[in-house]
Short mmCIF file of C-alpha atoms in Angstrom, two decimals:
data_model
loop_
_atom_site.label_atom_id
_atom_site.label_comp_id
_atom_site.label_asym_id
_atom_site.label_seq_id
_atom_site.Cartn_x
_atom_site.Cartn_y
_atom_site.Cartn_z
CA UNK A 1 -9.70 12.01 -0.06
CA UNK A 2 -11.09 12.78 -3.61
CA UNK A 3 -12.96 9.98 -5.32
CA UNK A 4 -11.87 9.64 -8.90
CA UNK A 5 -14.91 8.21 -10.69
CA UNK A 6 -14.87 6.67 -14.14
CA UNK A 7 -16.50 9.92 -15.45
CA UNK A 8 -13.57 12.00 -14.03
CA UNK A 9 -11.13 9.67 -15.70
CA UNK A 10 -12.87 9.59 -19.05
CA UNK A 11 -11.90 13.18 -19.65
CA UNK A 12 -8.14 12.39 -19.50
CA UNK A 13 -5.80 11.61 -22.40
CA UNK A 14 -4.00 8.25 -22.55
CA UNK A 15 -0.73 9.89 -21.53
CA UNK A 16 -2.40 11.65 -18.52
CA UNK A 17 -3.97 8.31 -17.41
CA UNK A 18 -0.56 6.59 -17.77
CA UNK A 19 1.04 9.35 -15.63
CA UNK A 20 -1.73 9.14 -13.00
CA UNK A 21 -1.29 5.34 -12.87
CA UNK A 22 2.56 5.66 -12.47
CA UNK A 23 2.11 8.31 -9.71
CA UNK A 24 -0.44 6.11 -7.84
CA UNK A 25 1.83 3.09 -8.06
CA UNK A 26 4.74 5.04 -6.67
CA UNK A 27 2.59 6.25 -3.78
CA UNK A 28 1.50 2.68 -3.02
CA UNK A 29 5.10 1.48 -3.00
CA UNK A 30 6.03 4.31 -0.62
CA UNK A 31 3.09 3.66 1.78
CA UNK A 32 3.75 -0.12 1.63
CA UNK A 33 7.48 0.42 2.62
CA UNK A 34 6.42 2.55 5.59
CA UNK A 35 3.68 0.04 6.53
CA UNK A 36 6.21 -2.85 6.30
CA UNK A 37 8.68 -1.01 8.58
CA UNK A 38 6.00 -0.30 11.14
CA UNK A 39 4.93 -3.94 11.14
CA UNK A 40 8.52 -4.94 11.68
CA UNK A 41 8.90 -2.57 14.61
CA UNK A 42 5.70 -3.79 16.29
CA UNK A 43 6.59 -7.40 15.74
CA UNK A 44 10.02 -6.75 17.28
CA UNK A 45 8.11 -5.12 20.27
CA UNK A 46 6.22 -8.41 20.79
CA UNK A 47 2.84 -7.73 19.00
CA UNK A 48 1.09 -10.93 17.96
CA UNK A 49 1.07 -11.70 14.18
CA UNK A 50 -2.76 -11.99 14.15
CA UNK A 51 -2.94 -8.47 15.60
CA UNK A 52 -0.53 -7.12 13.02
CA UNK A 53 -2.48 -8.73 10.15
CA UNK A 54 -5.61 -7.08 11.39
CA UNK A 55 -4.13 -3.71 11.92
CA UNK A 56 -2.14 -3.69 8.69
CA UNK A 57 -4.91 -5.21 6.56
CA UNK A 58 -2.74 -7.94 5.09
CA UNK A 59 -2.43 -11.65 5.34
CA UNK A 60 -0.19 -13.68 7.60
CA UNK A 61 1.78 -14.83 4.59
CA UNK A 62 2.59 -11.11 3.84
CA UNK A 63 3.51 -10.41 7.43
CA UNK A 64 5.95 -13.33 7.47
CA UNK A 65 7.35 -12.27 4.11
CA UNK A 66 7.95 -8.78 5.37
CA UNK A 67 9.59 -10.11 8.55
CA UNK A 68 12.00 -12.26 6.62
CA UNK A 69 13.15 -9.40 4.42
#
């Protein structure tokens, strides 16, 4: 994965930075949706909430929120 340092970003225009941010937020939403679905699958299969928190890198509150939805 490429590291985008501040120096790399300083060369971009305001519009380019806005586009990059929008693209990254979209990617985060997509990855989060897949992660949420995987957590739901594993919870349904009987995996412990604590284990899911550690594996997914999120809090218990987040896991419970995902399981409610």
